[in-house]
Tab-separated table of C-alpha atoms in Angstrom:
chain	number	residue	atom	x	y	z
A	1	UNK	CA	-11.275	37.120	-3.083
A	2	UNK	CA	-11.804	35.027	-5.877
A	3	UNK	CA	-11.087	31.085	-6.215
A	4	UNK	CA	-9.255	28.989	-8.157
A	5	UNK	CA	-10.243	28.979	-11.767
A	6	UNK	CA	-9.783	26.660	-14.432
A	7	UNK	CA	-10.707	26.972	-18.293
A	8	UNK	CA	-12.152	25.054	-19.904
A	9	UNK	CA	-14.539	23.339	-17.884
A	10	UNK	CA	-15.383	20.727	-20.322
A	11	UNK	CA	-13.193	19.215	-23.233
A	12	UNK	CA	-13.690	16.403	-25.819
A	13	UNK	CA	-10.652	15.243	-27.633
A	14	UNK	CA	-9.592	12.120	-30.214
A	15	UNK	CA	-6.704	9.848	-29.129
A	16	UNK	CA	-3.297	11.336	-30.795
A	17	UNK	CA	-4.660	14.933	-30.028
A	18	UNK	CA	-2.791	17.347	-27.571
A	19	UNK	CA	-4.663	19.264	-25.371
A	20	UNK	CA	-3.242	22.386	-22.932
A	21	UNK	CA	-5.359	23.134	-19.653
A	22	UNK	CA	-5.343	26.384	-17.763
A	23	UNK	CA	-5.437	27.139	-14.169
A	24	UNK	CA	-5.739	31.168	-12.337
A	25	UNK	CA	-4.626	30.746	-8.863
A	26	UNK	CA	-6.189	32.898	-6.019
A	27	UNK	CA	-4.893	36.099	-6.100
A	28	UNK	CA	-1.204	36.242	-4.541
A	29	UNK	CA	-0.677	32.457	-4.073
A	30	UNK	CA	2.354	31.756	-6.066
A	31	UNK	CA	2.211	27.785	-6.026
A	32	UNK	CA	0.173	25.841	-8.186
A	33	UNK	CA	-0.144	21.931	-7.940
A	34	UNK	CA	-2.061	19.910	-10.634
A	35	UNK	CA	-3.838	16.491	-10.184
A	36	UNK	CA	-5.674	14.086	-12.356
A	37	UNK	CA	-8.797	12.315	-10.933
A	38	UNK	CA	-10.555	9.393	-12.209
A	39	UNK	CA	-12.965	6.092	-10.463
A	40	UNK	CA	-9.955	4.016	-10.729
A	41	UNK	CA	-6.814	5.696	-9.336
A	42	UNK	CA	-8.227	8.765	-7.422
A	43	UNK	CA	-6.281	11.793	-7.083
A	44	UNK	CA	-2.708	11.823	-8.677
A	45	UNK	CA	-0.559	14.482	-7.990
A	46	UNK	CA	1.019	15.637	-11.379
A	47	UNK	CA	3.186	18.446	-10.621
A	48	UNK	CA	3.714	21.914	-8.741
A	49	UNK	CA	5.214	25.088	-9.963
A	50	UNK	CA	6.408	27.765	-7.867
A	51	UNK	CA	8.032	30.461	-9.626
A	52	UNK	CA	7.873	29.609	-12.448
A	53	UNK	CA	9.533	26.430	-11.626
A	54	UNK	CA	9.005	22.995	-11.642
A	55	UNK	CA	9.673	22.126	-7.972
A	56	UNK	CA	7.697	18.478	-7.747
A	57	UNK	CA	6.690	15.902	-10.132
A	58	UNK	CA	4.926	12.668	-9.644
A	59	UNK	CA	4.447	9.844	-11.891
A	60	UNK	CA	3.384	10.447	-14.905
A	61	UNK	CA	4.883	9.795	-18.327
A	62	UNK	CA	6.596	12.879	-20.733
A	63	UNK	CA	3.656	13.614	-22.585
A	64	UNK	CA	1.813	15.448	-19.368
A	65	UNK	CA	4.175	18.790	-19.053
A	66	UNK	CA	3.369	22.280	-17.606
A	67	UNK	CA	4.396	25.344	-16.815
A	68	UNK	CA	3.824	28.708	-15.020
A	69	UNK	CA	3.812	31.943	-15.702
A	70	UNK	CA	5.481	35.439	-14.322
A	71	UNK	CA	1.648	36.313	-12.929
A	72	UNK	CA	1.180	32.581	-11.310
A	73	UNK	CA	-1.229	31.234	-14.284
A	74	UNK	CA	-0.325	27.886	-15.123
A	75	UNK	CA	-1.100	25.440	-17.803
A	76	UNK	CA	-0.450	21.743	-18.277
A	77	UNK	CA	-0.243	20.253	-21.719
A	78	UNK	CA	-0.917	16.691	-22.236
A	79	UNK	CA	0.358	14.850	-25.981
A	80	UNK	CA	-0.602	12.346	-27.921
A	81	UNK	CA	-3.801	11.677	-25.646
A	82	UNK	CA	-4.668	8.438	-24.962
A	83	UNK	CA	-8.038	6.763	-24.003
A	84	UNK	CA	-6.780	6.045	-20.269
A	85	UNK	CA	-6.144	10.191	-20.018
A	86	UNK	CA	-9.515	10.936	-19.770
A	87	UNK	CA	-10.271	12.085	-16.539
A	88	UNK	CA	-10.814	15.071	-14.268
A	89	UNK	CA	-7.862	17.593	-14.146
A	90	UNK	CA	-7.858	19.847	-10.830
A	91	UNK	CA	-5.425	23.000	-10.022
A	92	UNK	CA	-4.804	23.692	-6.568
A	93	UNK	CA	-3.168	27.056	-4.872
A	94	UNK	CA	-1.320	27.478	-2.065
A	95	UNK	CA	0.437	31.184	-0.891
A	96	UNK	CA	3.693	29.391	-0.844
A	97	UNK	CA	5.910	26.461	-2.388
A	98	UNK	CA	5.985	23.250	0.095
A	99	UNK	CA	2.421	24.883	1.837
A	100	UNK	CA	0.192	22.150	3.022
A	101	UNK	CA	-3.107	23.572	2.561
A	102	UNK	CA	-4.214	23.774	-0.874
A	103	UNK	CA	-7.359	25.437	-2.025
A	104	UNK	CA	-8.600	23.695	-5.280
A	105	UNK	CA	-10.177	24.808	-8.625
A	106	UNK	CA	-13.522	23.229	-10.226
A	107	UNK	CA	-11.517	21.304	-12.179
A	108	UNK	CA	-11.438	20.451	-16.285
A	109	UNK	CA	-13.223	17.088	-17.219
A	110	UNK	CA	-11.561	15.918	-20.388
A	111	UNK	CA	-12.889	12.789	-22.273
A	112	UNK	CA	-10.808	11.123	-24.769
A	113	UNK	CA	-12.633	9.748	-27.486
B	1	UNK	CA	4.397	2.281	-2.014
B	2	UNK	CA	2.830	3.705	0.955
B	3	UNK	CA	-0.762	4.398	0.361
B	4	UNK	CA	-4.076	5.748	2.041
B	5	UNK	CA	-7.255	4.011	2.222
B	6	UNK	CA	-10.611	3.912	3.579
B	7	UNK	CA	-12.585	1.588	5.003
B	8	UNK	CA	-16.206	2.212	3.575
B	9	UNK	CA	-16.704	3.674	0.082
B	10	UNK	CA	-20.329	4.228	1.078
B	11	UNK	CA	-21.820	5.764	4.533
B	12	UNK	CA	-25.755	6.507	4.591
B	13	UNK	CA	-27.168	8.492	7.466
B	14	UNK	CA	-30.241	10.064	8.771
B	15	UNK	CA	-30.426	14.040	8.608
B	16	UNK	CA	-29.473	15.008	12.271
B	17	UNK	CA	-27.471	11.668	12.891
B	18	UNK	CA	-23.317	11.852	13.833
B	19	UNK	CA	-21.629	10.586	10.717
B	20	UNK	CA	-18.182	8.928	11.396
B	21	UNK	CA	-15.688	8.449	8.572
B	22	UNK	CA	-12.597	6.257	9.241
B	23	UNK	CA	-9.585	6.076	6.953
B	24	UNK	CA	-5.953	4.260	7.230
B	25	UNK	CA	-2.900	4.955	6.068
B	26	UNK	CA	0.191	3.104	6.162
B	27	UNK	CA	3.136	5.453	5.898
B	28	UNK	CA	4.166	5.706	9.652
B	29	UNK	CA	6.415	9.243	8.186
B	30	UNK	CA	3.196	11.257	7.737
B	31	UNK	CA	3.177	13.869	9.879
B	32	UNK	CA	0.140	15.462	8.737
B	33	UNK	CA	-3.207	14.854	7.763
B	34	UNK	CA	-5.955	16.337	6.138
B	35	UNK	CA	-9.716	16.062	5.087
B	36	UNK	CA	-11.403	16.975	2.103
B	37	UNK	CA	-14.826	16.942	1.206
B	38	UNK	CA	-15.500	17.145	-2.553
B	39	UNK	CA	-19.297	17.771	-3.711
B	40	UNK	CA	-20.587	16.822	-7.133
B	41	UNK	CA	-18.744	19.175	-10.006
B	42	UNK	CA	-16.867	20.872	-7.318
B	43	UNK	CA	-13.069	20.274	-6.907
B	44	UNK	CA	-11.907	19.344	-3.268
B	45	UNK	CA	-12.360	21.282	-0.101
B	46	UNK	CA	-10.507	21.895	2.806
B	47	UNK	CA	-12.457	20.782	6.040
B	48	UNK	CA	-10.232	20.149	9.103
B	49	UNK	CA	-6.166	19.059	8.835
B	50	UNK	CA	-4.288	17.492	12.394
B	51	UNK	CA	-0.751	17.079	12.968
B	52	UNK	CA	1.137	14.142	14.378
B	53	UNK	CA	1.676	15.619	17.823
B	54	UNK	CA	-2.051	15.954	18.234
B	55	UNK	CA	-4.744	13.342	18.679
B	56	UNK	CA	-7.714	14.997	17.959
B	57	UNK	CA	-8.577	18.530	16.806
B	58	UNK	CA	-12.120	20.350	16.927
B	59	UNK	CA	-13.760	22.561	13.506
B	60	UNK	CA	-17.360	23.504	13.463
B	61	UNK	CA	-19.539	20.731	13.824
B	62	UNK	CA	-16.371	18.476	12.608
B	63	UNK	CA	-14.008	16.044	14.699
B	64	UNK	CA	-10.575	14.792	13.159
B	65	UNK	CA	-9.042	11.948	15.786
B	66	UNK	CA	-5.938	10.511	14.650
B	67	UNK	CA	-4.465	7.178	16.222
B	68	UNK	CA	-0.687	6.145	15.275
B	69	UNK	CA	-0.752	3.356	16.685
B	70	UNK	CA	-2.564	1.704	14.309
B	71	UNK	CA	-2.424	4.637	11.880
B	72	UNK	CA	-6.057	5.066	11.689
B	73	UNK	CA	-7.707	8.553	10.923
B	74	UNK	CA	-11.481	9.520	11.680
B	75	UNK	CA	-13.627	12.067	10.326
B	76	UNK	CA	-16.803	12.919	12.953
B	77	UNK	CA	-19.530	14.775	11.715
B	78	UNK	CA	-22.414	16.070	14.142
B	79	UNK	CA	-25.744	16.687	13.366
B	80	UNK	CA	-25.099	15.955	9.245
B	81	UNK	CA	-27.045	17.714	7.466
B	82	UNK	CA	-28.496	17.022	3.953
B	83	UNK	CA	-25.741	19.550	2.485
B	84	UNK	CA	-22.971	17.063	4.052
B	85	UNK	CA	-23.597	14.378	0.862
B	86	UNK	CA	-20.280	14.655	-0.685
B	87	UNK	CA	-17.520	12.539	-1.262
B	88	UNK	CA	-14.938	12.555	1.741
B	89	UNK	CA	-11.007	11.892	1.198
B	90	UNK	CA	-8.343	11.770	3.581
B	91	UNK	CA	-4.803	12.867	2.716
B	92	UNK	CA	-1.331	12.062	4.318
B	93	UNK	CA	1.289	14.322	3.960
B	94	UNK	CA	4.957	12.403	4.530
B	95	UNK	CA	7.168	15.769	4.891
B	96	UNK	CA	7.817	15.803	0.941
B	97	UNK	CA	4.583	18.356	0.967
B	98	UNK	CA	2.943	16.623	-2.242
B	99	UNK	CA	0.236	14.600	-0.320
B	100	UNK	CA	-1.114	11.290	-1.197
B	101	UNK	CA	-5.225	11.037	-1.127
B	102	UNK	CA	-7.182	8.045	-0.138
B	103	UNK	CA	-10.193	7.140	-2.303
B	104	UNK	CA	-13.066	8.706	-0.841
B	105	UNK	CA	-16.197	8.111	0.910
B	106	UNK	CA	-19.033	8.556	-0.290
B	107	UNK	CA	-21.483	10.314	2.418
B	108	UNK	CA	-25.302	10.271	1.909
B	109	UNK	CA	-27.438	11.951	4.069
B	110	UNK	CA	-30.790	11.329	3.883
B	111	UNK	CA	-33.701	14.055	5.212
């Protein structure tokens, strides 16, 4: 069974752009979590879908959204990008909403130039 | 806020040595705990997880002990092997099922 993708795995942007992120979860999990990663703060958890539905969020300002799709696929968008965004995005699966283990993509470095 | 850290952001060993990795956390809700290992351009892994009720819990090769009483979490790694060298994070889980990671140890296992 396949793992969690993400696409793209690499993406340089200029402050002010938007940029949108995509995630595949393995095949038949229906939650998908996102988290940024950087030296500084670690791993943030950003938010999880399940159903197409926003079911968590953590904290993180309006210009990080997301959403899911009927098949599972998700994508977060992030606005207005800002220096301090750069960082390593990572999607993580589970079968279920509220599952604790999670089984996590490569991940999408973004650099904010 | 609550939060998770760990004691040592760097842990060299010699290739066939125990490694131990030790980690604290300070919300006395969690209920369960996991450990990741996450290698270089890889996203996290899933190595061993341990409930509350539990003390310690057995994987291949890896050893999760968990003390509550001073809420103190340890990774135990036997014969490490050169394919060990990752970065290690714990994670606490408080019941609201969106976990909260430490920073990460950083393992180095030399042959």
């Amino acid at each position: 069974k396949a793992g969690v993708t993400q696409t793209p795995r690499y993406l340089i942007k200029t402050r002010g752009q938007q940029v949108t992120l995509s995630c595949s979860p393995i095949s038949g999990h229906r939650s998908v979590s996102w988290y940024q990663q950087t030296p500084g703060q670690g791993l943030q958890f950003l938010f999880e879908y399940f159903s197409e539905t926003q079911r968590n969020k953590g904290n993180f300002p309006g210009r990080f959204s997301g959403r899911q799709f009927s098949n599972s696929r998700s994508e977060m968008n992030v606005s207005t990008l800002e220096l301090g965004d750069s960082a390593l995005y990572l999607c993580a699966s589970s079968l279920a909403a509220n599952q604790e283990t999670q089984y996590f993509g490569p991940g999408t470095r973004l650099l904010v130039l | 806020g609550e939060s998770v850290g760990l004691h040592l952001p760097t842990l060299s060993v010699q290739e066939g040595d125990n490694s131990i990795i030790n980690c604290a956390y300070s919300n006395s809700a969690s209920d369960y705990f996991i450990w990741y290992k996450q290698e270089s351009g890889k996203g996290p892994q899933f190595i061993i997880d341990i409930r509350s009720n539990m003390d310690k819990r057995q994987g291949q090769r890896v050893t999760v002990l968990l003390n509550k009483t001073v809420k103190h979490l340890s990774l135990q790694i036997a014969a490490t092997q050169p394919g060990d060298s990752a970065v290690y994070f714990c994670a606490e889980n408080g019941g609201s099922y969106i976990p909260t990671f430490g920073r990460g140890t950083s393992l180095i296992v030399h042959p």
